[in-house]
Amino acid sequence: MSTAWEAALEWSRAGSRSALARVVAGSPGGPRTPGTALAISESGRVVGSVSGGCVDGDICARAPEIIRSGVPEQLRYDGETGESPAPGLPCGGRLDVFVEPVDRSLRAVLPPLLAAVRAGHPATLATVLAGSGATAPRHTLFPAPTGAGDPATGAAPDRLRALADTGVTGVFDVPDTDTAGVLRVFVQSFPAPPRMLVFGADDFAAALTRIGRYLGYRVTLCDARPAFATASRFPAAHEVVVQWPHEYFAATPVNESTVICVFTHDTKFEVPLLAAALRSEAGYIGAMGSRRAHAGRMRRLRAAGLTDAQLGRLAAPTGLDLGADTPEETAVSIAAEIIAQRRNGSGVPLRHLDSPIHHTADTTATRCTSARFGM
C-alpha cells in the first residue's frame, strides 16, 4: 500500500492537517492507475506521487487551499492543456485526481483500513466524489470495522456492498437513498497481497525474498533444514517455515496469483514439490538450476506422471537472460520474468518496440484482484 496513506494517518495523529490526492480515473497512456495516492501536509511535506512528477507540483500548490477550506476538489490533467492553467501530461493520456482534506470523515476510516492492509486482509473504500446526498458519509469502508454499525447509511448500502464485492476499482454512479438523487462514488479495492512461496534457503532465495517483498508480495521462505531456514537469514520474508516443501505446499492455499520459486537443488525436495505445484493453479512456477540439471528434472517429473502440458508451465531455468551473475542480479532476472508473464510483456527492450508502454487498456475502472501489485 502506498506510504501516502501511512503519512496521512501519522500526520493526523500528530495534530497536523493534510490533504490526500488520489487518481480516480484516466485513459490509456496515463502515468498511473486509479488509487495511486499522494499526501501533502500543511507544512509542505510530500509523500507519494500521482504521476511521473509532471502534475504533482500543481497538486501540491493547490493543497493548502483545500486543507484550509475543507472542500475537496477534482482536477483533470491531459495531454492537451488548451487554455487551462493546469499543467498537461507530456506523455499523453488523461488523469482525473480527487484531492480531499484529511478531515473527520477520512480520519475515521484510516486506522481500520490500514490495519486491514497490514494484516493482509482485503478491504474496499468507497468515497463520494459528488452528488445530491449531503447527509451521506463521504467515506464507507467494507468490511465495516467491528462495532461501527451500518457503514453506509444513506448511501445505497446494498449497491455499495455489491460494488465492493466485485474487486473493481473505479468511479460509479449509485442512487442516493436519502434524496432519490445520484452519487458519484470512487470505489477503491485493497486486495489481499499475492503470495510468493520460495523453497530452498540459500543466498539466491534471500535476494528474491527481498525483491518479492518490495514488489508487494507476502513472502514465505520454506526449507526442511532448521539450520538454514532462520528468520535472521531471511529478514525480508514475512514468515520462515521449517518443513518439507511438498508437505507445506499441500497445506497452503494457492491461486492464480501465487508465485512459486524453487531453489532446493535436491531431488528429494524438488520432485514432489514441483509435481504438486505443476498440478496447482499457481500463476508462476520457476526452478533454478543448470540446463543439465533441468534435463534430469524433466525426466523425473515425467516419471512422476506429469503431462507435457503441465511440464510446459515450468519456468526453468528460471528468469530472463540479463547476464545475471550475483544473487541480487539473479533475483532481478526472476522478478522480471514474473512481471512479464503477469503483465503480458514481451521482455524485449522498449526501444525496439513501437507499441504502447502501458499494457492496461483503460484505467477508468480496474479489476483489483489479489494478483495485482501495488496498492
mmCIF file of C-alpha atoms in Angstrom, residues 1-14 16 18-24 32-41 45-50 98-103 105-118 123-129 138-142 169 186-191 368 374-375:
data_model
loop_
_atom_site.group_PDB
_atom_site.id
_atom_site.type_symbol
_atom_site.label_atom_id
_atom_site.label_comp_id
_atom_site.label_asym_id
_atom_site.label_seq_id
_atom_site.Cartn_x
_atom_site.Cartn_y
_atom_site.Cartn_z
ATOM 1 C CA MET A 1 0.000 0.000 0.000
ATOM 2 C CA SER A 2 1.241 3.492 -0.776
ATOM 3 C CA THR A 3 3.063 5.166 2.100
ATOM 4 C CA ALA A 4 0.915 8.236 1.382
ATOM 5 C CA TRP A 5 -1.874 6.642 3.438
ATOM 6 C CA GLU A 6 0.517 5.909 6.306
ATOM 7 C CA ALA A 7 1.782 9.504 6.206
ATOM 8 C CA ALA A 8 -1.756 10.927 6.278
ATOM 9 C CA LEU A 9 -2.568 8.875 9.374
ATOM 10 C CA GLU A 10 0.718 9.746 11.080
ATOM 11 C CA TRP A 11 0.271 13.484 10.470
ATOM 12 C CA SER A 12 -3.316 13.329 11.669
ATOM 13 C CA ARG A 13 -2.319 11.632 14.922
ATOM 14 C CA ALA A 14 0.377 14.268 15.411
ATOM 15 C CA SER A 16 -1.072 18.206 11.657
ATOM 16 C CA SER A 18 -3.045 17.419 5.421
ATOM 17 C CA ALA A 19 -4.624 16.510 2.098
ATOM 18 C CA LEU A 20 -4.795 13.227 0.216
ATOM 19 C CA ALA A 21 -4.803 13.148 -3.579
ATOM 20 C CA ARG A 22 -5.833 10.026 -5.488
ATOM 21 C CA VAL A 23 -6.070 9.125 -9.144
ATOM 22 C CA VAL A 24 -9.735 8.222 -9.671
ATOM 23 C CA ARG A 32 -0.629 5.994 -13.007
ATOM 24 C CA THR A 33 -3.607 3.759 -12.300
ATOM 25 C CA PRO A 34 -6.687 4.568 -10.181
ATOM 26 C CA GLY A 35 -5.984 4.513 -6.460
ATOM 27 C CA THR A 36 -2.429 5.839 -6.713
ATOM 28 C CA ALA A 37 -2.033 8.326 -3.858
ATOM 29 C CA LEU A 38 -0.129 11.449 -2.807
ATOM 30 C CA ALA A 39 -0.234 13.007 0.675
ATOM 31 C CA ILE A 40 0.603 16.669 1.349
ATOM 32 C CA SER A 41 0.955 18.110 4.865
ATOM 33 C CA ARG A 45 5.830 17.666 3.292
ATOM 34 C CA VAL A 46 5.029 15.328 0.392
ATOM 35 C CA VAL A 47 4.774 11.534 0.370
ATOM 36 C CA GLY A 48 3.841 9.517 -2.727
ATOM 37 C CA SER A 49 3.038 10.583 -6.268
ATOM 38 C CA VAL A 50 0.058 10.510 -8.635
ATOM 39 C CA PHE A 98 -9.502 13.803 -6.413
ATOM 40 C CA VAL A 99 -7.869 15.951 -3.713
ATOM 41 C CA GLU A 100 -9.522 15.985 -0.291
ATOM 42 C CA PRO A 101 -8.679 17.234 3.173
ATOM 43 C CA VAL A 102 -7.865 14.581 5.748
ATOM 44 C CA ASP A 103 -10.897 15.538 7.816
ATOM 45 C CA SER A 105 -14.662 11.560 7.648
ATOM 46 C CA LEU A 106 -11.348 10.299 6.289
ATOM 47 C CA ARG A 107 -9.699 10.014 9.698
ATOM 48 C CA ALA A 108 -12.488 7.665 10.792
ATOM 49 C CA VAL A 109 -11.629 5.066 8.143
ATOM 50 C CA LEU A 110 -7.833 5.403 8.009
ATOM 51 C CA PRO A 111 -6.975 3.286 11.113
ATOM 52 C CA PRO A 112 -9.187 0.276 10.258
ATOM 53 C CA LEU A 113 -8.250 0.467 6.578
ATOM 54 C CA LEU A 114 -4.522 0.448 7.303
ATOM 55 C CA ALA A 115 -4.960 -2.249 9.946
ATOM 56 C CA ALA A 116 -6.672 -4.477 7.373
ATOM 57 C CA VAL A 117 -3.972 -3.871 4.783
ATOM 58 C CA ARG A 118 -1.148 -4.542 7.253
ATOM 59 C CA ALA A 123 -10.791 -4.078 2.101
ATOM 60 C CA THR A 124 -12.717 -1.634 -0.063
ATOM 61 C CA LEU A 125 -13.118 2.102 0.441
ATOM 62 C CA ALA A 126 -15.999 3.981 -1.208
ATOM 63 C CA THR A 127 -15.587 7.766 -1.461
ATOM 64 C CA VAL A 128 -18.378 10.104 -2.554
ATOM 65 C CA LEU A 129 -16.936 12.457 -5.171
ATOM 66 C CA ARG A 138 -18.150 10.702 2.273
ATOM 67 C CA HIS A 139 -16.236 7.523 3.115
ATOM 68 C CA THR A 140 -17.535 3.995 3.554
ATOM 69 C CA LEU A 141 -15.238 1.101 4.436
ATOM 70 C CA PHE A 142 -16.003 -2.541 3.669
ATOM 71 C CA THR A 169 -11.526 -0.009 -8.583
ATOM 72 C CA PHE A 186 -14.973 6.236 -6.292
ATOM 73 C CA VAL A 187 -14.666 2.623 -5.188
ATOM 74 C CA GLN A 188 -11.088 1.608 -4.363
ATOM 75 C CA SER A 189 -10.245 -2.016 -3.655
ATOM 76 C CA PHE A 190 -7.298 -3.005 -1.487
ATOM 77 C CA PRO A 191 -6.866 -6.710 -2.189
ATOM 78 C CA CYS A 368 -8.370 -5.263 -8.450
ATOM 79 C CA GLY A 374 0.943 -2.180 -5.582
ATOM 80 C CA MET A 375 -1.967 -0.665 -3.622
#
